[in-house]
Coordinates of C-alpha atoms and ligand atoms in Angstrom, one line a residue:
M1493 CA 20.3 -16.5 8.2
S1494 CA 18.8 -13.1 9.0
D1495 CA 18.6 -10.5 6.3
P1496 CA 21.1 -7.7 7.0
S1497 CA 18.9 -5.2 5.2
S1498 CA 16.1 -5.7 7.7
S1499 CA 18.1 -3.8 10.3
R1500 CA 18.3 -0.8 8.1
R1501 CA 16.3 2.3 8.9
G1502 CA 15.2 5.3 6.8
A1503 CA 17.7 8.0 6.0
F1504 CA 17.4 11.5 7.5
I1505 CA 18.4 14.0 4.8
V1506 CA 18.3 17.8 5.4
F1507 CA 18.5 20.5 2.8
E1508 CA 19.9 23.9 3.8
G1509 CA 20.7 27.1 2.0
L1510 CA 19.9 30.8 1.8
D1511 CA 16.6 32.1 0.6
R1512 CA 16.0 31.6 -3.1
C1513 CA 18.6 28.9 -3.6
G1514 CA 15.9 26.6 -5.0
K1515 CA 15.9 24.4 -1.9
S1516 CA 12.1 24.0 -1.5
T1517 CA 11.7 23.2 -5.2
Q1518 CA 14.3 20.4 -5.0
V1519 CA 12.9 19.0 -1.8
A1520 CA 9.4 18.7 -3.2
R1521 CA 10.6 17.1 -6.5
L1522 CA 12.8 14.7 -4.6
V1523 CA 10.0 13.5 -2.3
E1524 CA 7.7 13.1 -5.4
R1525 CA 10.4 11.2 -7.2
L1526 CA 10.9 8.8 -4.3
E1527 CA 7.2 8.2 -4.0
R1528 CA 6.8 7.5 -7.7
K1529 CA 9.6 4.9 -7.4
G1530 CA 7.6 3.3 -4.5
D1531 CA 10.0 4.3 -1.8
R1532 CA 8.5 5.5 1.5
A1533 CA 9.5 9.2 2.0
R1534 CA 8.1 12.1 3.9
L1535 CA 8.8 15.8 3.6
Q1536 CA 9.3 17.7 6.9
K1537 CA 9.3 21.5 6.4
F1538 CA 10.9 23.7 9.0
P1539 CA 9.6 25.9 10.4
D1540 CA 6.5 23.8 10.4
R1541 CA 3.9 26.7 10.4
T1542 CA 0.9 24.4 11.0
T1543 CA 1.5 23.8 14.8
A1544 CA 0.6 26.3 17.5
I1545 CA 4.3 27.3 17.9
G1546 CA 4.6 27.4 14.1
K1547 CA 1.8 29.9 13.9
M1548 CA 3.6 32.2 16.2
I1549 CA 6.8 31.9 14.1
D1550 CA 4.7 32.6 11.0
A1551 CA 3.3 35.8 12.5
Y1552 CA 6.8 36.9 13.4
L1553 CA 8.3 36.2 10.0
Q1554 CA 5.5 38.1 8.3
S1555 CA 6.1 41.0 10.8
K1556 CA 2.6 40.7 12.2
A1557 CA 4.2 40.1 15.6
E1558 CA 7.3 41.4 17.3
M1559 CA 9.4 39.2 19.6
D1560 CA 12.8 39.3 21.4
D1561 CA 15.5 37.6 19.3
H1562 CA 16.3 35.1 22.0
A1563 CA 12.6 34.2 22.4
I1564 CA 12.0 33.6 18.7
H1565 CA 15.1 31.6 18.5
L1566 CA 13.8 29.3 21.2
L1567 CA 10.5 29.0 19.5
F1568 CA 12.2 27.9 16.2
S1569 CA 14.0 25.2 18.3
A1570 CA 10.8 24.2 20.1
N1571 CA 9.1 23.8 16.7
R1572 CA 11.8 21.3 15.8
W1573 CA 11.4 19.5 19.1
E1574 CA 7.7 19.1 18.7
C1575 CA 8.4 17.2 15.4
A1576 CA 11.4 15.2 16.7
N1577 CA 9.5 12.1 17.9
A1578 CA 7.6 11.8 14.6
I1579 CA 10.9 12.1 12.7
R1580 CA 12.5 9.4 14.9
R1581 CA 9.5 7.1 14.6
D1582 CA 9.4 7.4 10.8
L1583 CA 13.1 6.7 10.4
E1584 CA 12.8 3.6 12.6
N1585 CA 9.9 2.5 10.4
G1586 CA 12.1 2.7 7.3
I1587 CA 10.7 6.0 6.0
T1588 CA 13.2 8.4 4.4
V1589 CA 12.7 11.8 6.0
I1590 CA 13.6 14.8 3.9
A1591 CA 13.7 18.1 5.8
D1592 CA 13.5 21.5 4.2
R1593 CA 15.8 23.4 6.7
Y1594 CA 16.7 22.3 10.2
A1595 CA 18.8 23.4 13.2
F1596 CA 21.5 24.7 11.0
S1597 CA 19.2 27.5 9.7
G1598 CA 18.4 28.0 13.3
I1599 CA 22.0 28.9 14.2
A1600 CA 22.8 30.7 11.0
F1601 CA 19.9 33.1 10.9
S1602 CA 19.9 33.8 14.7
A1603 CA 23.7 34.2 14.9
A1604 CA 23.5 36.6 11.9
K1605 CA 21.3 38.8 14.0
G1606 CA 24.1 38.9 16.6
L1607 CA 23.1 36.2 19.1
P1608 CA 26.1 34.2 20.5
F1609 CA 26.8 31.1 18.4
D1610 CA 26.7 28.8 21.5
F1611 CA 23.4 30.2 22.6
C1612 CA 22.0 29.4 19.1
L1613 CA 23.4 25.9 19.1
N1614 CA 22.4 24.7 22.6
P1615 CA 18.6 24.3 22.5
D1616 CA 18.9 21.9 19.6
K1617 CA 21.3 19.6 21.3
S1618 CA 20.3 15.9 21.0
L1619 CA 17.6 16.4 18.3
P1620 CA 17.8 13.6 15.7
L1621 CA 21.1 13.9 13.8
P1622 CA 20.7 14.1 10.0
D1623 CA 22.6 11.4 8.2
L1624 CA 23.4 13.9 5.5
T1625 CA 22.9 17.7 5.1
L1626 CA 23.0 19.1 1.5
Y1627 CA 23.9 22.7 1.6
M1628 CA 22.8 24.4 -1.6
T1629 CA 25.2 27.1 -2.7
L1630 CA 24.5 30.2 -4.8
S1631 CA 26.4 33.5 -4.9
Q1632 CA 24.6 36.6 -3.8
E1633 CA 24.6 37.9 -7.3
E1634 CA 23.0 34.8 -8.7
A1635 CA 20.5 34.6 -5.9
S1636 CA 19.5 38.3 -6.5
S1637 CA 19.1 37.7 -10.3
R1638 CA 16.6 34.9 -9.8
S1639 CA 13.8 37.0 -8.5
Q1640 CA 12.9 39.7 -6.1
F1641 CA 13.0 38.9 -2.4
G1642 CA 9.6 38.2 -0.8
E1643 CA 8.0 40.1 1.9
E1644 CA 9.3 38.2 4.9
R1645 CA 11.5 39.5 7.7
Y1646 CA 14.9 38.0 6.8
E1647 CA 14.7 38.5 3.0
T1648 CA 17.1 41.4 2.7
V1649 CA 20.6 41.4 1.1
S1650 CA 22.3 42.3 4.4
M1651 CA 20.6 39.6 6.4
Q1652 CA 21.3 37.0 3.7
S1653 CA 24.9 38.0 3.5
A1654 CA 25.4 37.8 7.3
T1655 CA 23.6 34.4 7.3
R1656 CA 25.9 33.1 4.5
Q1657 CA 28.9 33.8 6.8
Q1658 CA 27.3 32.0 9.7
F1659 CA 26.6 29.0 7.5
T1660 CA 30.3 28.6 6.9
L1661 CA 30.8 28.3 10.7
V1662 CA 27.9 25.9 11.0
A1663 CA 29.4 23.7 8.3
Q1664 CA 32.7 23.6 10.1
E1665 CA 31.0 22.7 13.4
V1666 CA 29.1 19.8 11.8
K1667 CA 32.2 18.5 10.1
N1668 CA 34.2 18.8 13.4
R1669 CA 31.6 17.2 15.6
H1670 CA 30.0 14.7 13.3
G1671 CA 32.4 14.0 10.4
K1672 CA 33.0 15.6 7.1
E1673 CA 30.8 13.2 5.2
R1674 CA 27.6 14.5 6.9
W1675 CA 27.8 18.0 5.2
V1676 CA 27.9 18.2 1.4
E1677 CA 27.7 21.3 -0.7
V1678 CA 25.6 21.2 -3.8
D1679 CA 26.1 23.8 -6.6
A1680 CA 22.7 25.3 -7.0
R1681 CA 23.5 27.0 -10.3
G1682 CA 21.8 25.9 -13.5
T1683 CA 18.4 24.5 -14.4
I1684 CA 16.1 22.7 -12.0
E1685 CA 16.9 19.5 -13.8
E1686 CA 20.7 20.0 -13.6
V1687 CA 20.6 20.6 -9.9
E1688 CA 18.3 17.6 -9.5
T1689 CA 20.8 15.4 -11.2
R1690 CA 23.5 16.6 -8.9
I1691 CA 21.4 15.8 -5.9
E1692 CA 20.3 12.4 -7.1
G1693 CA 24.0 11.4 -7.6
I1694 CA 24.8 12.3 -4.0
I1695 CA 21.8 10.7 -2.2
A1696 CA 21.0 7.7 -4.4
N1697 CA 22.6 5.1 -2.1
L1698 CA 21.1 6.6 1.1
T1699 CA 17.5 6.7 -0.3
S1700 CA 17.6 3.3 -1.9
Q1701 CA 19.4 1.3 0.8
G1702 CA 18.5 3.2 3.9
V1703 CA 21.0 3.5 6.8
Q1704 CA 22.4 0.9 9.2
G1705 CA 22.9 1.9 12.8
E1706 CA 21.1 4.0 15.4
I1707 CA 19.9 7.6 14.8
G1708 CA 22.5 9.9 16.2
K1709 CA 22.0 12.9 18.4
L1710 CA 22.7 16.4 17.1
W1711 CA 25.8 18.1 18.6
I1712 CA 26.4 15.2 21.0
Ligands
LIG2372 P1 11.2 29.3 4.7 O1 9.8 28.9 5.1 O2 12.1 28.1 4.3 O3 11.2 30.4 3.7 O4 11.9 29.9 6.1 C1 11.4 31.0 6.7 C2 12.5 32.0 7.1 O5 12.9 31.7 8.5 C3 13.7 32.0 6.3 O6 14.1 33.3 6.1 C4 14.8 31.3 7.1 C5 14.3 31.5 8.5 N1 14.5 30.4 9.5 C6 14.3 29.1 9.3 N2 14.6 28.4 10.4 C7 15.0 29.3 11.3 C8 15.4 29.2 12.7 O7 15.5 28.1 13.2 N3 15.8 30.3 13.3 C9 15.8 31.5 12.7 N4 16.1 32.6 13.4 N5 15.4 31.7 11.4 C10 15.0 30.6 10.7

């Protein structure tokens, strides 16, 4: 009899949230933890600033280059597309892919600047669909008390607050199109260890058992 587990693929798990919610710390710790256990896992950071497109995005975020809002939006999306095949291949090879941001940041940040929601959503259509997105939540007051904003373009209170509102719409869109279970909020308050425990409880099955079935297509 064939082993049913052999048809399982790696899970695609995305972390989203506003700046300073602790997302990058949690993502790094999670990948380390999985590797220590002997699980195969890979961290995929978005934007991936190492590629040619990523370098243009980096210059824009650091205000070293100016760009039309539509143009930079499409570059963020292109940056995800240039990583899409590698994500797909890894998932098919049983590797858990953990992404630090994805297309949901793409919509939330660009729509917060005033671009139409549909324009922001469309370029990412049919990218690999995350099996689960963890949206880390922190109030503006708590985020502000953590540390000062950095130097980058979007790190202002007004931009973060507009982005927060857009994330609410993005969450609704994911739930409507792909099912409620694919978008889970994680309370980002407390110590690093407390948040880590919350995350572990949510993703344990996905990372240890993988996923059955094909990789879906985003927004399709
Ligand atoms: P990070 O490297 O995680 O600090 O992200 C860089 C900044 O870029 C952060 O403020 C969020 C923003 N960002 C991430 N992805 C996108 C995207 O696809 N579109 C836009 N407009 N902004 C993004």
